[in-house]
């Protein structure tokens, strides 16, 4: 599973995350664990639905809440200017990041 998530980071590919409540189209910036052991994705949402009502912007997604992950053909340009490596929310190991 880690390679399935790290590959689109290396290839700068958009991904679609499907949940019980909808889907998000995102630029994936980092994948790692938090201090509670949960695997998380740091993403910038560019489309889809949002539980918070904010359809674009920075989000943290718990991997165990995702029903499916689809790698799209469309690429993005690279890290967003506000992105900082070593994301503090990923206080466990970071498996891969931009």
PDB file of N, CA and C in Angstrom:
ATOM      1  N   UNK A   1       0.824  -1.207   0.000  1.00  0.00           N
ATOM      2  CA  UNK A   1       0.000   0.000   0.000  1.00  0.00           C
ATOM      3  C   UNK A   1       0.862   1.262   0.000  1.00  0.00           C
ATOM      4  N   UNK A   2       1.993   1.252   0.716  1.00  0.00           N
ATOM      5  CA  UNK A   2       2.827   2.448   0.772  1.00  0.00           C
ATOM      6  C   UNK A   2       3.274   2.872  -0.620  1.00  0.00           C
ATOM      7  N   UNK A   3       3.679   1.923  -1.457  1.00  0.00           N
ATOM      8  CA  UNK A   3       4.127   2.263  -2.811  1.00  0.00           C
ATOM      9  C   UNK A   3       2.985   2.841  -3.640  1.00  0.00           C
ATOM     10  N   UNK A   4       1.773   2.334  -3.447  1.00  0.00           N
ATOM     11  CA  UNK A   4       0.613   2.856  -4.181  1.00  0.00           C
ATOM     12  C   UNK A   4       0.354   4.319  -3.844  1.00  0.00           C
ATOM     13  N   UNK A   5       0.739   4.734  -2.652  1.00  0.00           N
ATOM     14  CA  UNK A   5       0.547   6.124  -2.229  1.00  0.00           C
ATOM     15  C   UNK A   5       1.775   6.973  -2.562  1.00  0.00           C
ATOM     16  N   UNK A   6       2.971   6.425  -2.452  1.00  0.00           N
ATOM     17  CA  UNK A   6       4.191   7.194  -2.720  1.00  0.00           C
ATOM     18  C   UNK A   6       4.407   7.459  -4.207  1.00  0.00           C
ATOM     19  N   UNK A   7       3.976   6.549  -5.069  1.00  0.00           N
ATOM     20  CA  UNK A   7       4.185   6.725  -6.510  1.00  0.00           C
ATOM     21  C   UNK A   7       3.564   8.013  -7.041  1.00  0.00           C
ATOM     22  N   UNK A   8       2.286   8.321  -6.733  1.00  0.00           N
ATOM     23  CA  UNK A   8       1.738   9.579  -7.256  1.00  0.00           C
ATOM     24  C   UNK A   8       2.429  10.825  -6.696  1.00  0.00           C
ATOM     25  N   UNK A   9       3.037  10.725  -5.525  1.00  0.00           N
ATOM     26  CA  UNK A   9       3.816  11.860  -5.011  1.00  0.00           C
ATOM     27  C   UNK A   9       5.026  12.078  -5.911  1.00  0.00           C
ATOM     28  N   UNK A  10       5.763  11.016  -6.210  1.00  0.00           N
ATOM     29  CA  UNK A  10       6.947  11.125  -7.072  1.00  0.00           C
ATOM     30  C   UNK A  10       6.589  11.601  -8.480  1.00  0.00           C
ATOM     31  N   UNK A  11       5.442  11.151  -8.989  1.00  0.00           N
ATOM     32  CA  UNK A  11       5.029  11.470 -10.357  1.00  0.00           C
ATOM     33  C   UNK A  11       4.200  12.754 -10.464  1.00  0.00           C
ATOM     34  N   UNK A  12       3.948  13.420  -9.334  1.00  0.00           N
ATOM     35  CA  UNK A  12       3.139  14.650  -9.293  1.00  0.00           C
ATOM     36  C   UNK A  12       1.780  14.448  -9.946  1.00  0.00           C
ATOM     37  N   UNK A  13       1.136  13.330  -9.643  1.00  0.00           N
ATOM     38  CA  UNK A  13      -0.184  13.017 -10.213  1.00  0.00           C
ATOM     39  C   UNK A  13      -1.283  13.367  -9.216  1.00  0.00           C
ATOM     40  N   UNK A  14      -2.361  13.922  -9.727  1.00  0.00           N
ATOM     41  CA  UNK A  14      -3.541  14.128  -8.895  1.00  0.00           C
ATOM     42  C   UNK A  14      -4.110  12.765  -8.525  1.00  0.00           C
ATOM     43  N   UNK A  15      -4.738  12.700  -7.372  1.00  0.00           N
ATOM     44  CA  UNK A  15      -5.425  11.477  -6.967  1.00  0.00           C
ATOM     45  C   UNK A  15      -6.848  11.815  -6.550  1.00  0.00           C
ATOM     46  N   UNK A  16      -7.694  10.822  -6.628  1.00  0.00           N
ATOM     47  CA  UNK A  16      -9.066  10.959  -6.146  1.00  0.00           C
ATOM     48  C   UNK A  16      -9.235  10.013  -4.980  1.00  0.00           C
ATOM     49  N   UNK A  17      -9.685  10.549  -3.864  1.00  0.00           N
ATOM     50  CA  UNK A  17      -9.940   9.781  -2.650  1.00  0.00           C
ATOM     51  C   UNK A  17     -11.446   9.636  -2.499  1.00  0.00           C
ATOM     52  N   UNK A  18     -11.925   8.407  -2.372  1.00  0.00           N
ATOM     53  CA  UNK A  18     -13.357   8.164  -2.193  1.00  0.00           C
ATOM     54  C   UNK A  18     -13.631   7.781  -0.743  1.00  0.00           C
ATOM     55  N   UNK A  19     -14.669   8.381  -0.186  1.00  0.00           N
ATOM     56  CA  UNK A  19     -15.104   8.146   1.185  1.00  0.00           C
ATOM     57  C   UNK A  19     -16.573   7.731   1.171  1.00  0.00           C
ATOM     58  N   UNK A  20     -17.099   7.324   2.314  1.00  0.00           N
ATOM     59  CA  UNK A  20     -18.530   7.034   2.424  1.00  0.00           C
ATOM     60  C   UNK A  20     -19.373   8.275   2.120  1.00  0.00           C
ATOM     61  N   UNK A  21     -18.860   9.458   2.437  1.00  0.00           N
ATOM     62  CA  UNK A  21     -19.615  10.703   2.311  1.00  0.00           C
ATOM     63  C   UNK A  21     -19.342  11.461   1.011  1.00  0.00           C
ATOM     64  N   UNK A  22     -18.440  10.993   0.163  1.00  0.00           N
ATOM     65  CA  UNK A  22     -18.140  11.699  -1.084  1.00  0.00           C
ATOM     66  C   UNK A  22     -16.723  11.417  -1.556  1.00  0.00           C
ATOM     67  N   UNK A  23     -16.165  12.372  -2.307  1.00  0.00           N
ATOM     68  CA  UNK A  23     -14.811  12.189  -2.823  1.00  0.00           C
ATOM     69  C   UNK A  23     -14.068  13.520  -2.811  1.00  0.00           C
ATOM     70  N   UNK A  24     -12.740  13.421  -2.860  1.00  0.00           N
ATOM     71  CA  UNK A  24     -11.873  14.586  -2.987  1.00  0.00           C
ATOM     72  C   UNK A  24     -10.891  14.340  -4.127  1.00  0.00           C
ATOM     73  N   UNK A  25     -10.622  15.369  -4.906  1.00  0.00           N
ATOM     74  CA  UNK A  25      -9.528  15.349  -5.861  1.00  0.00           C
ATOM     75  C   UNK A  25      -8.420  16.195  -5.249  1.00  0.00           C
ATOM     76  N   UNK A  26      -7.218  15.613  -5.133  1.00  0.00           N
ATOM     77  CA  UNK A  26      -6.176  16.258  -4.341  1.00  0.00           C
ATOM     78  C   UNK A  26      -4.805  16.166  -4.989  1.00  0.00           C
ATOM     79  N   UNK A  27      -3.959  17.106  -4.584  1.00  0.00           N
ATOM     80  CA  UNK A  27      -2.521  17.051  -4.826  1.00  0.00           C
ATOM     81  C   UNK A  27      -1.912  16.477  -3.556  1.00  0.00           C
ATOM     82  N   UNK A  28      -1.318  15.325  -3.651  1.00  0.00           N
ATOM     83  CA  UNK A  28      -0.755  14.642  -2.486  1.00  0.00           C
ATOM     84  C   UNK A  28       0.653  15.169  -2.220  1.00  0.00           C
ATOM     85  N   UNK A  29       0.875  15.679  -1.008  1.00  0.00           N
ATOM     86  CA  UNK A  29       2.164  16.262  -0.654  1.00  0.00           C
ATOM     87  C   UNK A  29       2.989  15.394   0.291  1.00  0.00           C
ATOM     88  N   UNK A  30       2.340  14.647   1.190  1.00  0.00           N
ATOM     89  CA  UNK A  30       3.097  13.823   2.142  1.00  0.00           C
ATOM     90  C   UNK A  30       2.240  12.670   2.649  1.00  0.00           C
ATOM     91  N   UNK A  31       2.930  11.607   3.045  1.00  0.00           N
ATOM     92  CA  UNK A  31       2.294  10.405   3.586  1.00  0.00           C
ATOM     93  C   UNK A  31       3.138   9.932   4.760  1.00  0.00           C
ATOM     94  N   UNK A  32       2.493   9.784   5.918  1.00  0.00           N
ATOM     95  CA  UNK A  32       3.208   9.328   7.109  1.00  0.00           C
ATOM     96  C   UNK A  32       2.250   8.953   8.222  1.00  0.00           C
ATOM     97  N   UNK A  33       2.779   8.906   9.427  1.00  0.00           N
ATOM     98  CA  UNK A  33       1.997   8.560  10.617  1.00  0.00           C
ATOM     99  C   UNK A  33       2.010   9.710  11.612  1.00  0.00           C
ATOM    100  N   UNK A  34       0.948   9.765  12.425  1.00  0.00           N
ATOM    101  CA  UNK A  34       0.947  10.719  13.532  1.00  0.00           C
ATOM    102  C   UNK A  34       1.403  10.016  14.811  1.00  0.00           C
ATOM    103  N   UNK A  35       1.407  10.745  15.910  1.00  0.00           N
ATOM    104  CA  UNK A  35       1.888  10.173  17.171  1.00  0.00           C
ATOM    105  C   UNK A  35       0.949   9.114  17.753  1.00  0.00           C
ATOM    106  N   UNK A  36      -0.268   8.987  17.219  1.00  0.00           N
ATOM    107  CA  UNK A  36      -1.202   7.949  17.661  1.00  0.00           C
ATOM    108  C   UNK A  36      -1.110   6.700  16.794  1.00  0.00           C
ATOM    109  N   UNK A  37      -0.245   6.730  15.770  1.00  0.00           N
ATOM    110  CA  UNK A  37      -0.073   5.586  14.890  1.00  0.00           C
ATOM    111  C   UNK A  37      -0.975   5.568  13.677  1.00  0.00           C
ATOM    112  N   UNK A  38      -1.781   6.620  13.495  1.00  0.00           N
ATOM    113  CA  UNK A  38      -2.669   6.691  12.325  1.00  0.00           C
ATOM    114  C   UNK A  38      -1.879   7.108  11.088  1.00  0.00           C
ATOM    115  N   UNK A  39      -2.089   6.404   9.974  1.00  0.00           N
ATOM    116  CA  UNK A  39      -1.488   6.828   8.722  1.00  0.00           C
ATOM    117  C   UNK A  39      -2.304   7.968   8.145  1.00  0.00           C
ATOM    118  N   UNK A  40      -1.600   9.036   7.734  1.00  0.00           N
ATOM    119  CA  UNK A  40      -2.241  10.262   7.257  1.00  0.00           C
ATOM    120  C   UNK A  40      -1.666  10.705   5.932  1.00  0.00           C
ATOM    121  N   UNK A  41      -2.477  11.386   5.157  1.00  0.00           N
ATOM    122  CA  UNK A  41      -2.048  12.039   3.933  1.00  0.00           C
ATOM    123  C   UNK A  41      -2.192  13.542   4.122  1.00  0.00           C
ATOM    124  N   UNK A  42      -1.161  14.300   3.793  1.00  0.00           N
ATOM    125  CA  UNK A  42      -1.270  15.763   3.741  1.00  0.00           C
ATOM    126  C   UNK A  42      -1.546  16.093   2.283  1.00  0.00           C
ATOM    127  N   UNK A  43      -2.697  16.678   2.036  1.00  0.00           N
ATOM    128  CA  UNK A  43      -3.133  16.944   0.670  1.00  0.00           C
ATOM    129  C   UNK A  43      -3.575  18.386   0.518  1.00  0.00           C
ATOM    130  N   UNK A  44      -3.553  18.841  -0.723  1.00  0.00           N
ATOM    131  CA  UNK A  44      -4.195  20.099  -1.080  1.00  0.00           C
ATOM    132  C   UNK A  44      -5.372  19.737  -1.963  1.00  0.00           C
ATOM    133  N   UNK A  45      -6.588  19.982  -1.469  1.00  0.00           N
ATOM    134  CA  UNK A  45      -7.787  19.612  -2.210  1.00  0.00           C
ATOM    135  C   UNK A  45      -8.068  20.644  -3.295  1.00  0.00           C
ATOM    136  N   UNK A  46      -8.266  20.138  -4.534  1.00  0.00           N
ATOM    137  CA  UNK A  46      -8.566  21.014  -5.666  1.00  0.00           C
ATOM    138  C   UNK A  46      -9.973  20.803  -6.212  1.00  0.00           C
ATOM    139  N   UNK A  47     -10.677  19.783  -5.734  1.00  0.00           N
ATOM    140  CA  UNK A  47     -12.033  19.531  -6.209  1.00  0.00           C
ATOM    141  C   UNK A  47     -12.722  18.477  -5.364  1.00  0.00           C
ATOM    142  N   UNK A  48     -14.004  18.288  -5.643  1.00  0.00           N
ATOM    143  CA  UNK A  48     -14.777  17.282  -4.929  1.00  0.00           C
ATOM    144  C   UNK A  48     -15.561  17.875  -3.779  1.00  0.00           C
ATOM    145  N   UNK A  49     -15.889  17.008  -2.832  1.00  0.00           N
ATOM    146  CA  UNK A  49     -16.718  17.399  -1.694  1.00  0.00           C
ATOM    147  C   UNK A  49     -15.873  17.528  -0.434  1.00  0.00           C
ATOM    148  N   UNK A  50     -16.455  18.127   0.574  1.00  0.00           N
ATOM    149  CA  UNK A  50     -15.749  18.326   1.832  1.00  0.00           C
ATOM    150  C   UNK A  50     -16.733  18.281   2.990  1.00  0.00           C
ATOM    151  N   UNK A  51     -16.381  17.548   4.029  1.00  0.00           N
ATOM    152  CA  UNK A  51     -17.220  17.514   5.224  1.00  0.00           C
ATOM    153  C   UNK A  51     -17.232  18.867   5.926  1.00  0.00           C
ATOM    154  N   UNK A  52     -16.126  19.607   5.828  1.00  0.00           N
ATOM    155  CA  UNK A  52     -16.024  20.894   6.513  1.00  0.00           C
ATOM    156  C   UNK A  52     -16.721  22.021   5.746  1.00  0.00           C
ATOM    157  N   UNK A  53     -17.099  21.770   4.487  1.00  0.00           N
ATOM    158  CA  UNK A  53     -17.713  22.805   3.683  1.00  0.00           C
ATOM    159  C   UNK A  53     -16.704  23.637   2.909  1.00  0.00           C
ATOM    160  N   UNK A  54     -15.414  23.339   3.052  1.00  0.00           N
ATOM    161  CA  UNK A  54     -14.371  24.042   2.311  1.00  0.00           C
ATOM    162  C   UNK A  54     -13.837  23.111   1.232  1.00  0.00           C
ATOM    163  N   UNK A  55     -14.283  23.279  -0.029  1.00  0.00           N
ATOM    164  CA  UNK A  55     -13.934  22.331  -1.085  1.00  0.00           C
ATOM    165  C   UNK A  55     -12.514  22.438  -1.619  1.00  0.00           C
ATOM    166  N   UNK A  56     -11.779  23.480  -1.238  1.00  0.00           N
ATOM    167  CA  UNK A  56     -10.375  23.572  -1.631  1.00  0.00           C
ATOM    168  C   UNK A  56      -9.542  23.938  -0.416  1.00  0.00           C
ATOM    169  N   UNK A  57      -8.271  23.576  -0.476  1.00  0.00           N
ATOM    170  CA  UNK A  57      -7.358  23.945   0.593  1.00  0.00           C
ATOM    171  C   UNK A  57      -6.669  22.744   1.208  1.00  0.00           C
ATOM    172  N   UNK A  58      -5.858  23.021   2.204  1.00  0.00           N
ATOM    173  CA  UNK A  58      -5.065  21.993   2.893  1.00  0.00           C
ATOM    174  C   UNK A  58      -5.952  21.112   3.758  1.00  0.00           C
ATOM    175  N   UNK A  59      -5.720  19.793   3.665  1.00  0.00           N
ATOM    176  CA  UNK A  59      -6.475  18.816   4.445  1.00  0.00           C
ATOM    177  C   UNK A  59      -5.520  17.717   4.923  1.00  0.00           C
ATOM    178  N   UNK A  60      -5.903  17.085   6.008  1.00  0.00           N
ATOM    179  CA  UNK A  60      -5.275  15.837   6.464  1.00  0.00           C
ATOM    180  C   UNK A  60      -6.312  14.748   6.278  1.00  0.00           C
ATOM    181  N   UNK A  61      -5.921  13.664   5.648  1.00  0.00           N
ATOM    182  CA  UNK A  61      -6.843  12.549   5.419  1.00  0.00           C
ATOM    183  C   UNK A  61      -6.298  11.305   6.095  1.00  0.00           C
ATOM    184  N   UNK A  62      -7.128  10.667   6.911  1.00  0.00           N
ATOM    185  CA  UNK A  62      -6.734   9.397   7.518  1.00  0.00           C
ATOM    186  C   UNK A  62      -6.906   8.279   6.493  1.00  0.00           C
ATOM    187  N   UNK A  63      -5.860   7.510   6.290  1.00  0.00           N
ATOM    188  CA  UNK A  63      -5.876   6.445   5.294  1.00  0.00           C
ATOM    189  C   UNK A  63      -6.961   5.418   5.601  1.00  0.00           C
ATOM    190  N   UNK A  64      -7.187   5.099   6.867  1.00  0.00           N
ATOM    191  CA  UNK A  64      -8.183   4.078   7.217  1.00  0.00           C
ATOM    192  C   UNK A  64      -9.620   4.526   6.976  1.00  0.00           C
ATOM    193  N   UNK A  65      -9.847   5.806   6.659  1.00  0.00           N
ATOM    194  CA  UNK A  65     -11.187   6.298   6.344  1.00  0.00           C
ATOM    195  C   UNK A  65     -11.448   6.366   4.832  1.00  0.00           C
ATOM    196  N   UNK A  66     -10.419   6.089   4.034  1.00  0.00           N
ATOM    197  CA  UNK A  66     -10.530   6.162   2.583  1.00  0.00           C
ATOM    198  C   UNK A  66     -11.022   4.820   2.046  1.00  0.00           C
ATOM    199  N   UNK A  67     -12.090   4.834   1.239  1.00  0.00           N
ATOM    200  CA  UNK A  67     -12.601   3.603   0.623  1.00  0.00           C
ATOM    201  C   UNK A  67     -11.760   3.182  -0.569  1.00  0.00           C
ATOM    202  N   UNK A  68     -11.344   4.154  -1.382  1.00  0.00           N
ATOM    203  CA  UNK A  68     -10.494   3.848  -2.529  1.00  0.00           C
ATOM    204  C   UNK A  68      -9.671   5.069  -2.902  1.00  0.00           C
ATOM    205  N   UNK A  69      -8.534   4.797  -3.535  1.00  0.00           N
ATOM    206  CA  UNK A  69      -7.622   5.827  -3.992  1.00  0.00           C
ATOM    207  C   UNK A  69      -7.338   5.562  -5.461  1.00  0.00           C
ATOM    208  N   UNK A  70      -7.617   6.543  -6.312  1.00  0.00           N
ATOM    209  CA  UNK A  70      -7.389   6.397  -7.749  1.00  0.00           C
ATOM    210  C   UNK A  70      -6.369   7.432  -8.201  1.00  0.00           C
ATOM    211  N   UNK A  71      -5.339   6.971  -8.895  1.00  0.00           N
ATOM    212  CA  UNK A  71      -4.340   7.875  -9.449  1.00  0.00           C
ATOM    213  C   UNK A  71      -4.863   8.359 -10.801  1.00  0.00           C
ATOM    214  N   UNK A  72      -4.911   9.676 -10.974  1.00  0.00           N
ATOM    215  CA  UNK A  72      -5.415  10.268 -12.208  1.00  0.00           C
ATOM    216  C   UNK A  72      -4.263  10.527 -13.183  1.00  0.00           C
ATOM    217  N   UNK A  73      -4.576  10.683 -14.434  1.00  0.00           N
ATOM    218  CA  UNK A  73      -3.558  10.977 -15.452  1.00  0.00           C
ATOM    219  C   UNK A  73      -3.027  12.403 -15.311  1.00  0.00           C
ATOM    220  N   UNK A  74      -3.883  13.305 -14.837  1.00  0.00           N
ATOM    221  CA  UNK A  74      -3.504  14.712 -14.725  1.00  0.00           C
ATOM    222  C   UNK A  74      -2.408  14.910 -13.680  1.00  0.00           C
ATOM    223  N   UNK A  75      -1.433  15.755 -14.027  1.00  0.00           N
ATOM    224  CA  UNK A  75      -0.352  16.076 -13.104  1.00  0.00           C
ATOM    225  C   UNK A  75      -0.534  17.488 -12.551  1.00  0.00           C
ATOM    226  N   UNK A  76       0.162  17.765 -11.436  1.00  0.00           N
ATOM    227  CA  UNK A  76       0.218  19.117 -10.910  1.00  0.00           C
ATOM    228  C   UNK A  76       1.667  19.589 -10.961  1.00  0.00           C
ATOM    229  N   UNK A  77       1.894  20.872 -10.745  1.00  0.00           N
ATOM    230  CA  UNK A  77       3.199  21.479 -11.000  1.00  0.00           C
ATOM    231  C   UNK A  77       4.262  21.189  -9.946  1.00  0.00           C
ATOM    232  N   UNK A  78       3.864  20.830  -8.754  1.00  0.00           N
ATOM    233  CA  UNK A  78       4.831  20.595  -7.678  1.00  0.00           C
ATOM    234  C   UNK A  78       4.276  21.106  -6.368  1.00  0.00           C
ATOM    235  N   UNK A  79       5.121  21.194  -5.361  1.00  0.00           N
ATOM    236  CA  UNK A  79       4.647  21.615  -4.049  1.00  0.00           C
ATOM    237  C   UNK A  79       4.013  23.010  -4.077  1.00  0.00           C
ATOM    238  N   UNK A  80       2.932  23.162  -3.360  1.00  0.00           N
ATOM    239  CA  UNK A  80       2.319  24.471  -3.167  1.00  0.00           C
ATOM    240  C   UNK A  80       3.289  25.339  -2.369  1.00  0.00           C
ATOM    241  N   UNK A  81       3.250  26.627  -2.597  1.00  0.00           N
ATOM    242  CA  UNK A  81       4.216  27.531  -1.943  1.00  0.00           C
ATOM    243  C   UNK A  81       4.110  27.494  -0.422  1.00  0.00           C
ATOM    244  N   UNK A  82       2.939  27.205   0.117  1.00  0.00           N
ATOM    245  CA  UNK A  82       2.761  27.170   1.576  1.00  0.00           C
ATOM    246  C   UNK A  82       3.204  25.844   2.195  1.00  0.00           C
ATOM    247  N   UNK A  83       3.583  24.862   1.363  1.00  0.00           N
ATOM    248  CA  UNK A  83       3.948  23.549   1.901  1.00  0.00           C
ATOM    249  C   UNK A  83       5.340  23.586   2.516  1.00  0.00           C
ATOM    250  N   UNK A  84       5.458  22.971   3.703  1.00  0.00           N
ATOM    251  CA  UNK A  84       6.746  22.858   4.378  1.00  0.00           C
ATOM    252  C   UNK A  84       7.046  21.385   4.596  1.00  0.00           C
ATOM    253  N   UNK A  85       8.232  20.940   4.203  1.00  0.00           N
ATOM    254  CA  UNK A  85       8.612  19.549   4.435  1.00  0.00           C
ATOM    255  C   UNK A  85       8.699  19.293   5.931  1.00  0.00           C
ATOM    256  N   UNK A  86       8.603  18.027   6.311  1.00  0.00           N
ATOM    257  CA  UNK A  86       8.648  17.672   7.720  1.00  0.00           C
ATOM    258  C   UNK A  86       7.383  18.071   8.451  1.00  0.00           C
ATOM    259  N   UNK A  87       6.238  17.880   7.827  1.00  0.00           N
ATOM    260  CA  UNK A  87       4.930  18.249   8.374  1.00  0.00           C
ATOM    261  C   UNK A  87       4.808  17.839   9.847  1.00  0.00           C
ATOM    262  N   UNK A  88       4.508  18.783  10.696  1.00  0.00           N
ATOM    263  CA  UNK A  88       4.399  18.535  12.153  1.00  0.00           C
ATOM    264  C   UNK A  88       3.253  17.593  12.510  1.00  0.00           C
ATOM    265  N   UNK A  89       2.213  17.541  11.676  1.00  0.00           N
ATOM    266  CA  UNK A  89       1.094  16.625  11.934  1.00  0.00           C
ATOM    267  C   UNK A  89       1.513  15.171  11.748  1.00  0.00           C
ATOM    268  N   UNK A  90       2.571  14.960  10.981  1.00  0.00           N
ATOM    269  CA  UNK A  90       3.097  13.614  10.747  1.00  0.00           C
ATOM    270  C   UNK A  90       4.287  13.404  11.672  1.00  0.00           C
ATOM    271  N   UNK A  91       3.992  13.286  12.954  1.00  0.00           N
ATOM    272  CA  UNK A  91       5.051  13.222  13.965  1.00  0.00           C
ATOM    273  C   UNK A  91       5.697  11.838  14.073  1.00  0.00           C
ATOM    274  N   UNK A  92       5.057  10.837  13.451  1.00  0.00           N
ATOM    275  CA  UNK A  92       5.685   9.526  13.336  1.00  0.00           C
ATOM    276  C   UNK A  92       6.553   9.547  12.098  1.00  0.00           C
ATOM    277  N   UNK A  93       6.902   8.416  11.542  1.00  0.00           N
ATOM    278  CA  UNK A  93       7.721   8.451  10.335  1.00  0.00           C
ATOM    279  C   UNK A  93       6.951   9.033   9.144  1.00  0.00           C
ATOM    280  N   UNK A  94       7.653   9.766   8.310  1.00  0.00           N
ATOM    281  CA  UNK A  94       7.123  10.230   7.030  1.00  0.00           C
ATOM    282  C   UNK A  94       7.668   9.272   5.981  1.00  0.00           C
ATOM    283  N   UNK A  95       6.764   8.564   5.293  1.00  0.00           N
ATOM    284  CA  UNK A  95       7.165   7.567   4.303  1.00  0.00           C
ATOM    285  C   UNK A  95       7.643   8.215   3.014  1.00  0.00           C
ATOM    286  N   UNK A  96       6.957   9.279   2.586  1.00  0.00           N
ATOM    287  CA  UNK A  96       7.345   9.983   1.365  1.00  0.00           C
ATOM    288  C   UNK A  96       6.691  11.359   1.378  1.00  0.00           C
ATOM    289  N   UNK A  97       7.351  12.311   0.706  1.00  0.00           N
ATOM    290  CA  UNK A  97       6.813  13.665   0.604  1.00  0.00           C
ATOM    291  C   UNK A  97       7.475  14.381  -0.556  1.00  0.00           C
ATOM    292  N   UNK A  98       6.849  15.486  -0.968  1.00  0.00           N
ATOM    293  CA  UNK A  98       7.428  16.300  -2.043  1.00  0.00           C
ATOM    294  C   UNK A  98       8.642  17.027  -1.526  1.00  0.00           C
TER     295      UNK A  98
END
